[in-house]
PDB file of C-alpha atoms in Angstrom:
ATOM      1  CA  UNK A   1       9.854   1.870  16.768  1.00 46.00           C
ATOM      2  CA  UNK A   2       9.271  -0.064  20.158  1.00 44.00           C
ATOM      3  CA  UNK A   3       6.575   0.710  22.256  1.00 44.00           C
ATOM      4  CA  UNK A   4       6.262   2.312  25.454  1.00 45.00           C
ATOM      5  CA  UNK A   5       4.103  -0.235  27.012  1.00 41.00           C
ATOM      6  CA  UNK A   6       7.052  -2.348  28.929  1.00 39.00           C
ATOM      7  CA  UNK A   7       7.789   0.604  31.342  1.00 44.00           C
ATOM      8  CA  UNK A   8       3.866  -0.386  32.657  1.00 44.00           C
ATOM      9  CA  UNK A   9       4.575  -4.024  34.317  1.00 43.00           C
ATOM     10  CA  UNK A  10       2.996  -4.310  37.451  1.00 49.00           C
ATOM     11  CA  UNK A  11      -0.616  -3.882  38.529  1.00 54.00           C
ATOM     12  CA  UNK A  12      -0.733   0.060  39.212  1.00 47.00           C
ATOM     13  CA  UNK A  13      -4.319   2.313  40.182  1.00 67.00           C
ATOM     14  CA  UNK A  14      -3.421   5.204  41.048  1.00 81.00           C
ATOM     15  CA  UNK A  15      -0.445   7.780  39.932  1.00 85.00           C
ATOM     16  CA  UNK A  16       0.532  11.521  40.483  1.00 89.00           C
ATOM     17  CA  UNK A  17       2.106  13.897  37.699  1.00 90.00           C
ATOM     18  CA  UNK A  18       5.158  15.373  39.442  1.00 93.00           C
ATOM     19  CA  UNK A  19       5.906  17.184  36.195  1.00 90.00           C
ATOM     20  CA  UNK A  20       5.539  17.708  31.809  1.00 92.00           C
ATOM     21  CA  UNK A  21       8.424  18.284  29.673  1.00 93.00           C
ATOM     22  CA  UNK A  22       9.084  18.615  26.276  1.00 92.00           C
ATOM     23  CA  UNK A  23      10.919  15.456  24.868  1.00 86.00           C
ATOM     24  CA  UNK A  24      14.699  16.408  23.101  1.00 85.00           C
ATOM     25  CA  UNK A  25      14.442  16.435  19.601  1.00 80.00           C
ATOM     26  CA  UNK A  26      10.899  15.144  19.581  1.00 78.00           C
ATOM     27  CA  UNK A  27       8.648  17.792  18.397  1.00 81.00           C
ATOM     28  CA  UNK A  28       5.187  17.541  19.645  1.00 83.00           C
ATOM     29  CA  UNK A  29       6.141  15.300  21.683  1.00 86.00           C
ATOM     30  CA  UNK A  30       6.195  15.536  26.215  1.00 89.00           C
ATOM     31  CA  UNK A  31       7.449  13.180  29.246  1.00 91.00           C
ATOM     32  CA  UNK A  32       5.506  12.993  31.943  1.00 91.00           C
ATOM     33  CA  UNK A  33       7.255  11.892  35.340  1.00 92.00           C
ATOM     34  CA  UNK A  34       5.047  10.278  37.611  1.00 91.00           C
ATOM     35  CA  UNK A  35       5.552   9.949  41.561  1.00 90.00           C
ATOM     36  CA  UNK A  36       7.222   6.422  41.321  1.00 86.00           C
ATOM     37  CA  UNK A  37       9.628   7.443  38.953  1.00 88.00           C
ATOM     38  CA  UNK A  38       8.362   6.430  35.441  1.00 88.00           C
ATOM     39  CA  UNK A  39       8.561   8.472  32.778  1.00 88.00           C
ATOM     40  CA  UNK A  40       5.754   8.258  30.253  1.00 85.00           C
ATOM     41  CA  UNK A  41       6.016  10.245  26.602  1.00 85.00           C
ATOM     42  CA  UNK A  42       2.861  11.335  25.535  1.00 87.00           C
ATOM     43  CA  UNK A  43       2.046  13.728  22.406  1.00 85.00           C
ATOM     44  CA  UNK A  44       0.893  16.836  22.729  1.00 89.00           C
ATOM     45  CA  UNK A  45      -2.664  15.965  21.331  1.00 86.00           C
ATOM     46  CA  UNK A  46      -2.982  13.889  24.421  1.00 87.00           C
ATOM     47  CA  UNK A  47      -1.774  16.841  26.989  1.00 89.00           C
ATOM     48  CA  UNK A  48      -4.602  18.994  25.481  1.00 90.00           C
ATOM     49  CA  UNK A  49      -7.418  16.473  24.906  1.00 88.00           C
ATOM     50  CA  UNK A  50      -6.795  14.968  28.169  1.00 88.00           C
ATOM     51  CA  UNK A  51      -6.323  18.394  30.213  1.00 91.00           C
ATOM     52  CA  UNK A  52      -3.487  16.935  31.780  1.00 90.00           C
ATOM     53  CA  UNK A  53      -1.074  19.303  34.283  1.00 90.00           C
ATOM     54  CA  UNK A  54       0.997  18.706  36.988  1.00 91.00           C
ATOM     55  CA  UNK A  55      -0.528  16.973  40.527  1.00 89.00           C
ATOM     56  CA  UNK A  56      -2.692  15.406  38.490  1.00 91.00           C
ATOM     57  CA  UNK A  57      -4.000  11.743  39.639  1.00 89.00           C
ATOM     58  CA  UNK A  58      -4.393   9.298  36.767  1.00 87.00           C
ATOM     59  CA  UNK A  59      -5.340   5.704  36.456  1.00 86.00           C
ATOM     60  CA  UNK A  60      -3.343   2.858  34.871  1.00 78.00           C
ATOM     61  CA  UNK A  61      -5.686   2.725  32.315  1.00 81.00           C
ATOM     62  CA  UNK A  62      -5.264   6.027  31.301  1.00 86.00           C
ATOM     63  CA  UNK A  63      -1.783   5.680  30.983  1.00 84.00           C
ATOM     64  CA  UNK A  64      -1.876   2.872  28.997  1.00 85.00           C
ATOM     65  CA  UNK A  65      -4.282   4.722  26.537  1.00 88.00           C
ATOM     66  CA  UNK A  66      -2.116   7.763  26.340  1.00 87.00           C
ATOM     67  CA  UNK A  67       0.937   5.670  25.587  1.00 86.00           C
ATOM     68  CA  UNK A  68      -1.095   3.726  22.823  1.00 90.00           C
ATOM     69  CA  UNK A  69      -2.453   6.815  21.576  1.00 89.00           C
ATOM     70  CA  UNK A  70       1.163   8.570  21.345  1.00 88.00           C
ATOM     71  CA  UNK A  71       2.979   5.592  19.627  1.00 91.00           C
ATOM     72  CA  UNK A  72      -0.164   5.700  16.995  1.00 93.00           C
ATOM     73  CA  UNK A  73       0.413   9.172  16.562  1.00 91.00           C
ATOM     74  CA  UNK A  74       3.923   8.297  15.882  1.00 90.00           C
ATOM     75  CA  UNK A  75       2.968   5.861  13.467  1.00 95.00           C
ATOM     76  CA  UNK A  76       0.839   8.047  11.817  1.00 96.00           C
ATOM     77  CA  UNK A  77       3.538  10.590  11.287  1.00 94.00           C
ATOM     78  CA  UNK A  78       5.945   8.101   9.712  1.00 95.00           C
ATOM     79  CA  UNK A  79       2.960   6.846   7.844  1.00 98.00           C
ATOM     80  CA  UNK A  80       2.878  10.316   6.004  1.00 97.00           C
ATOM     81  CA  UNK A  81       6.765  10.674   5.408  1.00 96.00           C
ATOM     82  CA  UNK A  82       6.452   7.250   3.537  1.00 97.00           C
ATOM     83  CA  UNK A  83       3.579   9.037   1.520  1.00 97.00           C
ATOM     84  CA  UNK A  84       5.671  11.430   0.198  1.00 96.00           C
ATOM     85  CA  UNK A  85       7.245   9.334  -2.384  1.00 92.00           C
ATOM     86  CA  UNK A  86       3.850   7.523  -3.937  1.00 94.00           C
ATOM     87  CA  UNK A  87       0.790   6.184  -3.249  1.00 96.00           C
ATOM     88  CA  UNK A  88       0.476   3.172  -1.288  1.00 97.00           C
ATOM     89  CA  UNK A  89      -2.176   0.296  -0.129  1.00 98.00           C
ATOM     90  CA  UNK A  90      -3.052  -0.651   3.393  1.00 98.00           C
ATOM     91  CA  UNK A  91      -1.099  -3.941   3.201  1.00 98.00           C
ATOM     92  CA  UNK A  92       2.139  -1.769   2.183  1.00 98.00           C
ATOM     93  CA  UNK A  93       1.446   0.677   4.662  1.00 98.00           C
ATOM     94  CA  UNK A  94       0.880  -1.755   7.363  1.00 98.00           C
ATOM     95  CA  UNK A  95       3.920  -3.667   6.439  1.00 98.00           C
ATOM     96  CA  UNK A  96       6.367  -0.848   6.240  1.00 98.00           C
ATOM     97  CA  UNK A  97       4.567  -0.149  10.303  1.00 98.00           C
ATOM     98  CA  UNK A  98       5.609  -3.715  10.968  1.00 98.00           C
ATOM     99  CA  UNK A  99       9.066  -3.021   9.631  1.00 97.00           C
ATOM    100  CA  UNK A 100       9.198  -0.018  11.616  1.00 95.00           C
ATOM    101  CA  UNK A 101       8.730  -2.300  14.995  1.00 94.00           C
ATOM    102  CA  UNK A 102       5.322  -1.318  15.887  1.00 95.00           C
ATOM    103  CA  UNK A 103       2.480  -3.425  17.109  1.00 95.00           C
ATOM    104  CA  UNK A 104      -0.156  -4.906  15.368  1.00 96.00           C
ATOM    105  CA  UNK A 105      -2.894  -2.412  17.722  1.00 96.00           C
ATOM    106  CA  UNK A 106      -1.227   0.464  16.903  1.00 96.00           C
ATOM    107  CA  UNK A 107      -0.516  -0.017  13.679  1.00 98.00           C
ATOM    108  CA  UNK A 108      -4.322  -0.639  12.636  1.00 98.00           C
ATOM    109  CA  UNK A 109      -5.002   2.674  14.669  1.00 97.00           C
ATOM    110  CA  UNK A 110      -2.814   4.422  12.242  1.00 98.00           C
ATOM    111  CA  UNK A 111      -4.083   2.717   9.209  1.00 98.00           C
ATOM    112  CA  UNK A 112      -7.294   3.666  10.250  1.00 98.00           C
ATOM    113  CA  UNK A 113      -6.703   7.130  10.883  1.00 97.00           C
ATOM    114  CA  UNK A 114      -5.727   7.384   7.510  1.00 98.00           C
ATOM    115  CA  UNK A 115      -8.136   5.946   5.635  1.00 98.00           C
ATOM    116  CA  UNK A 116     -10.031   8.330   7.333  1.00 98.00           C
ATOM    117  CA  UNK A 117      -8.598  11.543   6.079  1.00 97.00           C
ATOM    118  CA  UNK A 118      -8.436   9.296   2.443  1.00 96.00           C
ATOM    119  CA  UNK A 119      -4.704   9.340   2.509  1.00 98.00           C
ATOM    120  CA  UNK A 120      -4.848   5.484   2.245  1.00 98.00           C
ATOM    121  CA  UNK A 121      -8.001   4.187  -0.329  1.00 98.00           C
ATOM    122  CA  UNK A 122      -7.255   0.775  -1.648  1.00 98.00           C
ATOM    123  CA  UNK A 123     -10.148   1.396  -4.291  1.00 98.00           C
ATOM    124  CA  UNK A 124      -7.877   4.867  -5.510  1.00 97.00           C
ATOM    125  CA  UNK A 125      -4.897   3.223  -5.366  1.00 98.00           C
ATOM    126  CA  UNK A 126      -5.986   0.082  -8.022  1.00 97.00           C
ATOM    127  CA  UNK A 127      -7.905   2.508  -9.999  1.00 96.00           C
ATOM    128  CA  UNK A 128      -4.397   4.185 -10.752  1.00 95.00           C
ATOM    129  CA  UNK A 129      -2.419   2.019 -11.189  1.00 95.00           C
ATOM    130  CA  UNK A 130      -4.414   0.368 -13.508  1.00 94.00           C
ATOM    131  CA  UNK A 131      -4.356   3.788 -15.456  1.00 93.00           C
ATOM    132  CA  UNK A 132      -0.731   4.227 -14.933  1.00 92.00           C
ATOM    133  CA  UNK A 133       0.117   0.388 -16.380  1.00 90.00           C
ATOM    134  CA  UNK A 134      -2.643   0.964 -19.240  1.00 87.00           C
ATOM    135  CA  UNK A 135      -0.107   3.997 -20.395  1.00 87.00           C
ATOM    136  CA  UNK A 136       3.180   1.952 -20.391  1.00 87.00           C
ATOM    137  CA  UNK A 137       4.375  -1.585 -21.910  1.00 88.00           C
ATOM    138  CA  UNK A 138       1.103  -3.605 -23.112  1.00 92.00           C
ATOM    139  CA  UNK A 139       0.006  -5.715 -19.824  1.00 94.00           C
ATOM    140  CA  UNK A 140      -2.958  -7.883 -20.078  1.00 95.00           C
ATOM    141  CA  UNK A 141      -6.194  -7.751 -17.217  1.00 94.00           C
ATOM    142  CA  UNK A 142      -5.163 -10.845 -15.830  1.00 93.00           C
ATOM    143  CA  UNK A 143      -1.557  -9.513 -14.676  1.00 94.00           C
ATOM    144  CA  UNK A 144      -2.991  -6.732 -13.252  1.00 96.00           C
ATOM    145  CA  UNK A 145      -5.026  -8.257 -11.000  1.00 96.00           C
ATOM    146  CA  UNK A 146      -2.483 -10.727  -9.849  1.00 95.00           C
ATOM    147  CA  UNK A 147      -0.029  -7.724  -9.494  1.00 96.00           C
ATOM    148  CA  UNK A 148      -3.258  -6.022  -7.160  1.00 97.00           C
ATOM    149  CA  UNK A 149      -4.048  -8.735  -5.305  1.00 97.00           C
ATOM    150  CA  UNK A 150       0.234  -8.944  -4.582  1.00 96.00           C
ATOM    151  CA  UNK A 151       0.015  -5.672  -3.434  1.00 97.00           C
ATOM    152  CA  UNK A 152      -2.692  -6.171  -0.503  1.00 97.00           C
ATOM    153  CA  UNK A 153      -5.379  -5.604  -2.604  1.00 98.00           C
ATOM    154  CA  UNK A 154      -8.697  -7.479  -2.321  1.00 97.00           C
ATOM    155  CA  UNK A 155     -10.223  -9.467  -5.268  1.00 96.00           C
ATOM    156  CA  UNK A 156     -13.696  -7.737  -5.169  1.00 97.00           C
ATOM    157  CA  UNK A 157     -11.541  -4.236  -5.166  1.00 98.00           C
ATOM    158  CA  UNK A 158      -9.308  -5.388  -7.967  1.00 97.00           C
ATOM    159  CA  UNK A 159     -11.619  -6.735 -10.280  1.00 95.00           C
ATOM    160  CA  UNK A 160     -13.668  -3.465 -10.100  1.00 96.00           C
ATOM    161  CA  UNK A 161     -10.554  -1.349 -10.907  1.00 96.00           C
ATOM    162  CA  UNK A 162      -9.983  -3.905 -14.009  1.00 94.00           C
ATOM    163  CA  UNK A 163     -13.161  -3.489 -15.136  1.00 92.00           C
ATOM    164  CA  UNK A 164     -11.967   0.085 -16.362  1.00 90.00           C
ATOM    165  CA  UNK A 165      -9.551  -1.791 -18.639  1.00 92.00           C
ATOM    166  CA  UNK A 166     -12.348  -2.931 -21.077  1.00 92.00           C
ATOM    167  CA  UNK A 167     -11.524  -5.939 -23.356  1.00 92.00           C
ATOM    168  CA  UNK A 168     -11.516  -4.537 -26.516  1.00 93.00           C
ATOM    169  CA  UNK A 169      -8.504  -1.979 -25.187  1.00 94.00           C
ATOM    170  CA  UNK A 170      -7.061  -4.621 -23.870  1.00 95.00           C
ATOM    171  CA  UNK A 171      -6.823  -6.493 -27.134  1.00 95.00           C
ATOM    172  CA  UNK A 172      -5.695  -3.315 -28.612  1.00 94.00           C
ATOM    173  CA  UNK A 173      -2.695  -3.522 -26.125  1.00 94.00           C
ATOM    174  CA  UNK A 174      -1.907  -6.605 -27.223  1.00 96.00           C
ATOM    175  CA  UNK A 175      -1.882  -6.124 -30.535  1.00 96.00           C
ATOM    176  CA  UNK A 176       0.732  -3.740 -30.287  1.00 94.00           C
ATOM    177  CA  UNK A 177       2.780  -5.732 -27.953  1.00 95.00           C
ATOM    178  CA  UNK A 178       2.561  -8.714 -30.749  1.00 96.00           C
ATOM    179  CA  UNK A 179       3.079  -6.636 -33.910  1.00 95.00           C
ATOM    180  CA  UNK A 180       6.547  -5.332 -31.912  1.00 94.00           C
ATOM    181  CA  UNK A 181       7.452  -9.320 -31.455  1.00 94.00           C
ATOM    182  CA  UNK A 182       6.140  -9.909 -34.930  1.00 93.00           C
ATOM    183  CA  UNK A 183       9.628  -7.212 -35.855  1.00 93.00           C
ATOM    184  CA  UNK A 184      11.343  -9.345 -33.879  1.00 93.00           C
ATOM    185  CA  UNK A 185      10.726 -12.942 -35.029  1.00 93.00           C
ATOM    186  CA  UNK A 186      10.160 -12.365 -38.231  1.00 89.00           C
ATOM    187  CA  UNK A 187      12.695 -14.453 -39.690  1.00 90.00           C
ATOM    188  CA  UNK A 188      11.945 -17.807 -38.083  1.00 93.00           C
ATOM    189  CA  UNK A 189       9.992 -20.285 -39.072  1.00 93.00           C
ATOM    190  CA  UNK A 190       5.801 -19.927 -38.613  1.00 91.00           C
ATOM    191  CA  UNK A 191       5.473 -22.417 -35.790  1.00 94.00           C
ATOM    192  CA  UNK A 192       8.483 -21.178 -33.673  1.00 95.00           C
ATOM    193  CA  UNK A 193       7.278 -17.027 -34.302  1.00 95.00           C
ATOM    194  CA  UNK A 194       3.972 -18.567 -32.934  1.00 95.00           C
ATOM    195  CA  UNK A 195       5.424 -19.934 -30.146  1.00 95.00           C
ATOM    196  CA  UNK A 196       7.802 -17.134 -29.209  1.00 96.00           C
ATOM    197  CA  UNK A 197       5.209 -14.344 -30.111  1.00 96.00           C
ATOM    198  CA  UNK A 198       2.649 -16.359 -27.905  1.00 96.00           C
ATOM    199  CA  UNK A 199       4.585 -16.592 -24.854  1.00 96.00           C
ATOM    200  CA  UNK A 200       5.930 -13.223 -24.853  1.00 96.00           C
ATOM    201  CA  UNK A 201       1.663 -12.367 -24.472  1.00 97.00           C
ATOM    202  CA  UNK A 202       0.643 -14.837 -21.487  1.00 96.00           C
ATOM    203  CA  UNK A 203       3.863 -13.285 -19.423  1.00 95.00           C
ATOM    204  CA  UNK A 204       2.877 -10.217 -20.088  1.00 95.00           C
ATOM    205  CA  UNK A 205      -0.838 -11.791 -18.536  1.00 95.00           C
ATOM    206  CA  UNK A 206      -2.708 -11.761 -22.197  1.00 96.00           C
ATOM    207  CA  UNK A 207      -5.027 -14.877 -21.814  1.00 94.00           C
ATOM    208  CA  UNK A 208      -5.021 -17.619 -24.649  1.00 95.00           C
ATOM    209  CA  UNK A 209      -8.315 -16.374 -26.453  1.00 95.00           C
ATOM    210  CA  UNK A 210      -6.103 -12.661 -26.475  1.00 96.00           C
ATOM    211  CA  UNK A 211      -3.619 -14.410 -27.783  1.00 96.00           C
ATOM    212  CA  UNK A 212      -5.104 -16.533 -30.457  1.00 96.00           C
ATOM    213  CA  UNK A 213      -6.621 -13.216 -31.378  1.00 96.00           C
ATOM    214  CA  UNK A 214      -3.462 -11.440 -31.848  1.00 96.00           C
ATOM    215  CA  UNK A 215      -1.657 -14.531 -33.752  1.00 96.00           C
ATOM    216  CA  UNK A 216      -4.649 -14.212 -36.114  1.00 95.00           C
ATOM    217  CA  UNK A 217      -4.215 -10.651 -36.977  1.00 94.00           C
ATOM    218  CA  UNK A 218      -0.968 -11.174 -37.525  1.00 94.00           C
ATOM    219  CA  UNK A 219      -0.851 -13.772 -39.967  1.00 91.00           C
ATOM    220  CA  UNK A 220      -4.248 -11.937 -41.883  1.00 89.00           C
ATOM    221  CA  UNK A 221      -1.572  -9.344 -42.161  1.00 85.00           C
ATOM    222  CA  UNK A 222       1.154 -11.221 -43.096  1.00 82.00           C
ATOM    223  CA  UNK A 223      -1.208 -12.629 -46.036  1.00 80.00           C
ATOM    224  CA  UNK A 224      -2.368  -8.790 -46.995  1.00 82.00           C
ATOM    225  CA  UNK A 225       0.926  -8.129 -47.602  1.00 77.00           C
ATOM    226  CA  UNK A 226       2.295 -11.160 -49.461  1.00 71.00           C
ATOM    227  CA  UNK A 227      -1.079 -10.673 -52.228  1.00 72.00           C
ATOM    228  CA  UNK A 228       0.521  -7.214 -52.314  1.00 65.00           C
TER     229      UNK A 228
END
């Protein structure tokens, strides 16, 4: 969404408010004419927390705040629409604000606002979705903190969030994840199902001593059942 601030070029002290009208299909949202002909579009917020009326002699200053402030309140809005569908991180919601054409001042303002009323908390947002990847396919600590840190998320907030992932569940995880490879490999030779079984655990971000743990188990079991 482009800014406002072009239409203020030109070193400017002093201007009148010839009149405030409601912008077309804008809701909350007014123009103000000014003496020399500009037309500035402020939100409503502003009107009221400004006083502002008609005859009214403002400063450039002023104007530029009011325009800042009304393209952050813009930004907020859109901010919550893009809410609707799921939780997000700063670094997504300032990117989708980028993507959106807005500028880096005002898109920090919104990002601000709303960590402010908690609709954006990194902290939240890694501590769910490390629940909500705990409860699907077997994914090991180290995956999701790179997937985290891809996300925007910082490596002191990440780590904390993996840190309710303890090892022992993770190992768990991957147990499961190898005994369903173990199905699936069965028939080839004990080197390659090492191999296969293995790599399908460090993409899925199991580290080595995970692994080797898993491989173990599985060939204890394999021996439990051939003395059987």
């Amino acid at each position: 969404m482009p800014s406002f601030v072009f239409m203020l070029r030109g070193k400017i002290n002093l201007s009148r408010i010839l009149h405030m009208e409601p912008r077309p299909r804008k809701k909350g949202s007014y123009l103000l004419t000014l003496d020399d002909g500009r037309i500035i579009p402020v939100h409503e917020e502003v009107i009221v927390k400004y006083k502002l009326r008609s005859d009214m002699e403002v400063e450039d200053g002023s104007l530029q705040q009011w325009i800042l402030e009304a393209d952050t309140k813009m930004a907020y809005d859109q901010s919550l629409h893009y809410l609707q569908y799921r939780a997000r991180s700063r670094k997504q919601m300032c990117d989708y604000l980028v993507r959106k054409g807005f500028g880096k001042e005002v898109i920090e303002a919104a990002a601000d606002k709303l960590e402010g009323y908690h609709f954006l908390d990194d902290a939240d947002y890694a501590a769910r979705y490390i629940r909500d990847k705990k409860s699907g396919k077997p994914m090991g600590r180290r995956r999701m903190t790179q997937e985290l840190k891809s996300k925007g998320i910082s490596e002191e907030i990440a780590q904390t969030a993996v840190e309710g992932y303890p090892e022992e569940e993770e190992r768990e995880q991957a147990l499961r994840l190898g005994k369903t490879c173990a199905k699936r490999y069965r028939d080839l030779p004990a080197e390659e199902f090492r191999i296969k079984v293995g790599r399908t655990l460090q993409r899925r971000g199991f580290d080595w001593d995970t692994v080797r743990h898993v491989l173990r188990c599985l060939q204890e079991e394999e021996e439990r059942q051939d003395r059987s």
